[in-house]
Tab-separated table of C-alpha atoms in Angstrom:
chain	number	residue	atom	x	y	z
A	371	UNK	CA	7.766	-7.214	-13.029
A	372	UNK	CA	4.638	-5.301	-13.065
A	373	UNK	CA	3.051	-4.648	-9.624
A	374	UNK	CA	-0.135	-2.539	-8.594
A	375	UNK	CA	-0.911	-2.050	-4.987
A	376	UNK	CA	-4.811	-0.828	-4.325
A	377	UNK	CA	-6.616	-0.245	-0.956
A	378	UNK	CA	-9.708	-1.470	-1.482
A	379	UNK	CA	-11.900	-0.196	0.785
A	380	UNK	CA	-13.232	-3.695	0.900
A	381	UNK	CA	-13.133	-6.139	-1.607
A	382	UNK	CA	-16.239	-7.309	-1.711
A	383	UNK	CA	-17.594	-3.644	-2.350
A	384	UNK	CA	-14.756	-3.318	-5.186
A	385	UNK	CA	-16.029	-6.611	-6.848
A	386	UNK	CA	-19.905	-4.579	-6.946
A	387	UNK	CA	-18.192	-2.223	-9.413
A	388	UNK	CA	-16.650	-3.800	-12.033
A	389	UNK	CA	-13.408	-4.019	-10.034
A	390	UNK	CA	-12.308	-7.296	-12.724
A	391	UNK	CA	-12.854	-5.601	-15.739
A	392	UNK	CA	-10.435	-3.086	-14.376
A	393	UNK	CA	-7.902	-5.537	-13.157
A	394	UNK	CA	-8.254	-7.767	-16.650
A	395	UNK	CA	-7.431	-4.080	-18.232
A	396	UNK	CA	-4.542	-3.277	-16.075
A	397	UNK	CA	-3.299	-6.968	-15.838
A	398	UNK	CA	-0.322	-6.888	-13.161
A	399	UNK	CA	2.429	-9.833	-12.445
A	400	UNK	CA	1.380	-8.908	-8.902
A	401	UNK	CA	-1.280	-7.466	-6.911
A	402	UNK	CA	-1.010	-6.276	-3.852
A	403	UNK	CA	-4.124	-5.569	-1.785
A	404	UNK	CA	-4.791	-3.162	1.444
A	405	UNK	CA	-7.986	-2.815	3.632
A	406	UNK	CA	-9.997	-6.171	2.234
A	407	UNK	CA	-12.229	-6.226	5.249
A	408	UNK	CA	-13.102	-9.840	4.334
A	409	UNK	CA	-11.910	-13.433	5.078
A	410	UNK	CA	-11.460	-15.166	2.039
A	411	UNK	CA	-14.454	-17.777	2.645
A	412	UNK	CA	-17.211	-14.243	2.261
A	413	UNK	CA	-16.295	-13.738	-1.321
A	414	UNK	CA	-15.311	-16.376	-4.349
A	415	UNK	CA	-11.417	-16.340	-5.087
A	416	UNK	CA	-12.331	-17.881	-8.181
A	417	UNK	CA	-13.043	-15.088	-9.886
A	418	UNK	CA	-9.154	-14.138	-10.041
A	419	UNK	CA	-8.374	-17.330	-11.186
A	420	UNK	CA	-10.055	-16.782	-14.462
A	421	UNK	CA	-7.866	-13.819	-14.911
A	422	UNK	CA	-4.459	-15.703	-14.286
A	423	UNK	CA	-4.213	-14.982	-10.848
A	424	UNK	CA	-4.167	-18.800	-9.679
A	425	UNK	CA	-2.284	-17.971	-6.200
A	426	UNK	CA	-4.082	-15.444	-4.099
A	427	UNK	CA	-3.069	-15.256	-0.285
A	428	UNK	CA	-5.487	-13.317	2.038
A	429	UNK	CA	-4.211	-12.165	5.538
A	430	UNK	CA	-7.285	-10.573	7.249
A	431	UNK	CA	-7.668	-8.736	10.810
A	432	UNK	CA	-8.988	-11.204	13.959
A	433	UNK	CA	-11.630	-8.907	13.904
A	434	UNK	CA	-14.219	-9.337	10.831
A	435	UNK	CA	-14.389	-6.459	8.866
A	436	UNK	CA	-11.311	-4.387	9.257
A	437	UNK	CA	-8.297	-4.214	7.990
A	438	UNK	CA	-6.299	-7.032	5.631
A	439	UNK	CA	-4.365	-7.049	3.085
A	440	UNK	CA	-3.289	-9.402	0.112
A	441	UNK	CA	-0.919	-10.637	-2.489
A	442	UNK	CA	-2.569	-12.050	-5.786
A	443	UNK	CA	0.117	-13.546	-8.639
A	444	UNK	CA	0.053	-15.128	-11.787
A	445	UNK	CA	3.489	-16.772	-11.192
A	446	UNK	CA	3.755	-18.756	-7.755
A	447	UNK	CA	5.611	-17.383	-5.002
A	448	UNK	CA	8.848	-18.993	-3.582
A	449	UNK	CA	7.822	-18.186	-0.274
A	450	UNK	CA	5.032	-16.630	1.901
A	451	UNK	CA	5.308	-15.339	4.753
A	452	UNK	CA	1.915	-14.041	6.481
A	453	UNK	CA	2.780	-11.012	9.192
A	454	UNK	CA	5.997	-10.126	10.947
A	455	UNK	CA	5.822	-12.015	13.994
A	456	UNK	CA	4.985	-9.509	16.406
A	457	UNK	CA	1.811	-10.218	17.538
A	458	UNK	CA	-0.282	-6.501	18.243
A	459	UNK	CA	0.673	-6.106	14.100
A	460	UNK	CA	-0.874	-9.196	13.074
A	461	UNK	CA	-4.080	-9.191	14.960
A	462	UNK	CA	-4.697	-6.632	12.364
A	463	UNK	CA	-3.609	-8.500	9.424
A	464	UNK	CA	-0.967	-5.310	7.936
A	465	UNK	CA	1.585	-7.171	6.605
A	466	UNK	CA	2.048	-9.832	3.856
A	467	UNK	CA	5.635	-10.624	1.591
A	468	UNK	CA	5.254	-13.017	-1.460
A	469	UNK	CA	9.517	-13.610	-2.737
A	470	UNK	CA	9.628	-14.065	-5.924
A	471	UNK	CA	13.030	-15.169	-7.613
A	472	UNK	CA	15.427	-12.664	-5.470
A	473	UNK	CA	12.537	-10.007	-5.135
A	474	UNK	CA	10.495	-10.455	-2.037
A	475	UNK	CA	7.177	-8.036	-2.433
A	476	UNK	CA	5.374	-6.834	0.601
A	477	UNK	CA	1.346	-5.861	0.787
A	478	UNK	CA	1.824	-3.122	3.537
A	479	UNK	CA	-1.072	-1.269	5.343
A	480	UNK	CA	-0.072	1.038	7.768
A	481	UNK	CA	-2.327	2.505	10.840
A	482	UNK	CA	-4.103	5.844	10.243
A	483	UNK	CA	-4.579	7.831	13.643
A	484	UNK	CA	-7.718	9.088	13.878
A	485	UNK	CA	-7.330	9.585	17.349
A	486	UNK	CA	-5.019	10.021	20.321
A	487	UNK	CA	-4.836	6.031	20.538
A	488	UNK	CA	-4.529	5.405	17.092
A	489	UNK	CA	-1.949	7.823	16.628
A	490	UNK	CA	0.114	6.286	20.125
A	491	UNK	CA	-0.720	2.571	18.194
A	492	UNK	CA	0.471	4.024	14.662
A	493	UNK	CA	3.607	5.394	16.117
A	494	UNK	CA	4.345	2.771	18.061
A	495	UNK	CA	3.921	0.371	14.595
A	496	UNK	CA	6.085	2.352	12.692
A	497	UNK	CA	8.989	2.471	14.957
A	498	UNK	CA	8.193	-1.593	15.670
A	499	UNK	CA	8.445	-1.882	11.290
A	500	UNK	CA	11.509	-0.457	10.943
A	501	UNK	CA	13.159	-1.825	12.990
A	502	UNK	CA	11.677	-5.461	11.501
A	503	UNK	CA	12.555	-4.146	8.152
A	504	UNK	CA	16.249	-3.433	9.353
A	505	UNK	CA	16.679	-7.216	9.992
A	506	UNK	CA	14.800	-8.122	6.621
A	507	UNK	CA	16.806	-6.655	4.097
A	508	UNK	CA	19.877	-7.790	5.885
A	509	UNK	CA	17.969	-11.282	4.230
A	510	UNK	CA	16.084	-9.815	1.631
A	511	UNK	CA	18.123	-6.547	0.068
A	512	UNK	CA	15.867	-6.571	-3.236
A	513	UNK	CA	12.575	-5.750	-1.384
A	514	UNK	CA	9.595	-3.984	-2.519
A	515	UNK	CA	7.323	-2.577	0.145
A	516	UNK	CA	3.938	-1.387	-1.702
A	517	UNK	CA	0.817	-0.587	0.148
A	518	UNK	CA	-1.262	2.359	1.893
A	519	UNK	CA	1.223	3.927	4.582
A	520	UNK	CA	-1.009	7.006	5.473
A	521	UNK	CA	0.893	9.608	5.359
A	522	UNK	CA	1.968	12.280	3.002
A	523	UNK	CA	5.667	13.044	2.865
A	524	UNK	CA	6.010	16.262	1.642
A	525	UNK	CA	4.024	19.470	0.976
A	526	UNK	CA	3.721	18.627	-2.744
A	527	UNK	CA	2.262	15.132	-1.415
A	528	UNK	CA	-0.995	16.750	0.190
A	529	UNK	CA	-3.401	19.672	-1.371
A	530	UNK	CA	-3.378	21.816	1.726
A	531	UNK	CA	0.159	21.722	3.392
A	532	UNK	CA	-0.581	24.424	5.742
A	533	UNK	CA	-4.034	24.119	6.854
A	534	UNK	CA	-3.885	20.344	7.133
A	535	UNK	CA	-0.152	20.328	9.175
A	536	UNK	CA	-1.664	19.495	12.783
A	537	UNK	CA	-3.668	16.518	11.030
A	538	UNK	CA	-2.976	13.183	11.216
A	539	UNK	CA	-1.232	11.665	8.012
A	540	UNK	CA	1.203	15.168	7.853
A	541	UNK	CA	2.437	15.528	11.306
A	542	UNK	CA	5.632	16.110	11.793
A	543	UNK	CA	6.542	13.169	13.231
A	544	UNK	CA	5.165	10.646	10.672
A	545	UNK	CA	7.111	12.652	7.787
A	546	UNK	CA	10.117	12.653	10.033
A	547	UNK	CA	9.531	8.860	10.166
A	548	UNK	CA	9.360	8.249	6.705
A	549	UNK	CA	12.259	10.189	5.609
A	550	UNK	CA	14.048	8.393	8.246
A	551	UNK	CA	12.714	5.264	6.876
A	552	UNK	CA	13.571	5.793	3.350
A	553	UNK	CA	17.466	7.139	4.389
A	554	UNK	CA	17.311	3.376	5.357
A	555	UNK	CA	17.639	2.298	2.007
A	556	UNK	CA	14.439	2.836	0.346
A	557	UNK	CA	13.852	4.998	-2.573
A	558	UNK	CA	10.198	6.569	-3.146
A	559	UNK	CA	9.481	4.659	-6.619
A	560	UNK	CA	6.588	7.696	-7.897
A	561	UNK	CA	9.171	11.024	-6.579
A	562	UNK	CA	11.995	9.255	-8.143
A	563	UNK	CA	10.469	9.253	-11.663
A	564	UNK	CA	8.151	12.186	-10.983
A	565	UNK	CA	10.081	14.941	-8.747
A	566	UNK	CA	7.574	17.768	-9.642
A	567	UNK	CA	4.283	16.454	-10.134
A	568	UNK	CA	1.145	17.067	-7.961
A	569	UNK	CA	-0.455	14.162	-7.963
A	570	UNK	CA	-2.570	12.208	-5.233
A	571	UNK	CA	-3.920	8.676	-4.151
A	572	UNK	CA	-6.906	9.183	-1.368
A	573	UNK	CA	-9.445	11.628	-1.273
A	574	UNK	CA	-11.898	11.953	1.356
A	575	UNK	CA	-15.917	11.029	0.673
A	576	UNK	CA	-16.829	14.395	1.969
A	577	UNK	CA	-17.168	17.637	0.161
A	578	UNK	CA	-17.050	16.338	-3.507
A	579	UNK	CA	-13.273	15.943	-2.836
A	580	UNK	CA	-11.915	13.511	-5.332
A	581	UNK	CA	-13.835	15.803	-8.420
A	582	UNK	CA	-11.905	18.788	-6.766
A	583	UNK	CA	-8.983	17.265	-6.400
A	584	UNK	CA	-8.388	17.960	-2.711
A	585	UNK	CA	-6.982	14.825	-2.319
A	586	UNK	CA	-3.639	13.160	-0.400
A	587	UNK	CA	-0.842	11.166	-1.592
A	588	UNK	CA	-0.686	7.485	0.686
A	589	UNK	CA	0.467	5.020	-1.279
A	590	UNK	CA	3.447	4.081	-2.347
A	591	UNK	CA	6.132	1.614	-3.602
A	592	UNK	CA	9.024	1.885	-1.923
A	593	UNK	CA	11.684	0.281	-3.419
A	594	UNK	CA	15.258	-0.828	-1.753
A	595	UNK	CA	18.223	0.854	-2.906
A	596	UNK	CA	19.479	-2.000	-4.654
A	597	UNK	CA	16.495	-2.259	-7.216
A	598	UNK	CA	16.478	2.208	-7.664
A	599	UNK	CA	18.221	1.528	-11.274
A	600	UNK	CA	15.797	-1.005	-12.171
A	601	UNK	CA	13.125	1.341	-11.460
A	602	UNK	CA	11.565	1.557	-14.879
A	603	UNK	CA	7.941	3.211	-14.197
A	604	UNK	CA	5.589	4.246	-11.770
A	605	UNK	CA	2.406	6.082	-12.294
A	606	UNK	CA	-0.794	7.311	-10.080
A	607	UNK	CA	-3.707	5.327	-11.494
A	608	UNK	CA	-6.163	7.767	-10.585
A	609	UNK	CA	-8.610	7.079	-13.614
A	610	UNK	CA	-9.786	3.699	-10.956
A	611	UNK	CA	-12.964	4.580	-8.987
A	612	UNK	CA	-13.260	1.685	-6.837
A	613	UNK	CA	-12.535	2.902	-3.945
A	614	UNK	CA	-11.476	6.429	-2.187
A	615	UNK	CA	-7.825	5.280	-2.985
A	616	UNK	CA	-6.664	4.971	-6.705
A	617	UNK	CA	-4.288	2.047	-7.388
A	618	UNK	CA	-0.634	2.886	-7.777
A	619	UNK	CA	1.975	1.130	-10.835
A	620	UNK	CA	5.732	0.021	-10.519
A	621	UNK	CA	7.122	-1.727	-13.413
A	622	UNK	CA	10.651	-3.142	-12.545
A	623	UNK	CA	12.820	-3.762	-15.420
């Protein structure tokens, strides 16, 4: 199985450059979407269609604009299942799983927080996920949770460790969380294969960052323990300029 996961930055604006002769190019099993900021009546799904991808499920925010993510496949899904049942999660449309045979794949789009709120609301999410996630796996042990999680687990993960420690995305407390998440049962797909290499997924519009490189690592597929062997690649697909993310590439054997 082949699966990209891309935040968008709005799919609409990705469709204005070219963002389906990419996909054609890279042709995944399964796409998984973050940050859509569209309901899928503002844009034409048939467009993915004529690239294979006949079932496309859209899970926007309640409010227009923000947020969403997505699961496009060329095979059809056993099951969907659209949010996690808590209800302050999906009003923001974060959280999509398409099963497929006995792997369930999740389109995953963490809070950033950009402010005191935010980061009291991200928090708050995260601790809310895992423990939703403890319960899923109990159901679904060969899960795949791709998607935008915004925040950079280690030093190696982020160009400026030190300066950028007090910031949002690499405090302390959201690395904490994620290493506590992935000592779960979750492997980091990319460090697994890649232990050493400096490579990123975001960069900021601001001060030419992506052409310097002064970027952060976001994304991720993070893969449950009882898949790691199958692990076969995963790659930073940072020549993709839709976006100020880069798509990200696991291929399960």
């Amino acid at each position: 199985m082949r699966i990209i996961s891309y935040n968008v930055n709005g799919i609409r604006a990705a469709l204005r450059k070219d963002f389906l002769v990419w996909l054609k190019q890279a042709n995944p099993d399964v796409l998984c979407l973050q940050e859509i900021k569209a309901n899928p009546e503002q844009f034409d799904e048939k467009v993915f269609h004529e690239l294979g991808y006949e079932h496309c499920y859209w899970y926007p925010a309640q409010k227009k604009g923000y947020s969403g993510v997505a699961i496009l496949s060329k095979q059809k899904p056993d099951n969907v299942v659209y949010g996690t049942g808590i209800d302050y999660m999906d009003a923001e449309g974060r959280n999509l799983r398409a099963d497929f045979g006995d792997i369930s794949v999740m389109s995953l789009y963490l809070p950033s927080g950009t402010n005191i709120k935010r980061l009291e609301f991200k928090l708050g999410y995260m601790a809310d996920f895992q423990k939703y996630i403890n319960q899923l796996t109990l159901e679904k042990p060969n899960l795949v949770i791709s998607g935008d999680y915004n925040i950079c687990h280690e030093p190696i993960d982020i160009h400026d460790p030190v300066r950028l420690k007090n910031v949002s995305g690499f405090l302390p407390v959201e690395r904490e969380w994620l290493t506590q998440f992935l000592e779960s049962g979750f492997t980091d797909s990319f460090r697994h294969l890649n232990e050493d290499v400096e490579q990123y997924s975001w960069w900021s519009y601001r001060a030419n960052a992506r052409a310097r490189n002064k970027g952060w690592r976001l994304d991720y597929h993070l893969v449950s323990e009882e898949l790691q062997e199958k692990i076969d690649r995963a790659v930073i697909l940072s020549e993709a300029y839709h976006s100020d993310h880069c798509p990200i590439l696991l291929e399960i054997a």
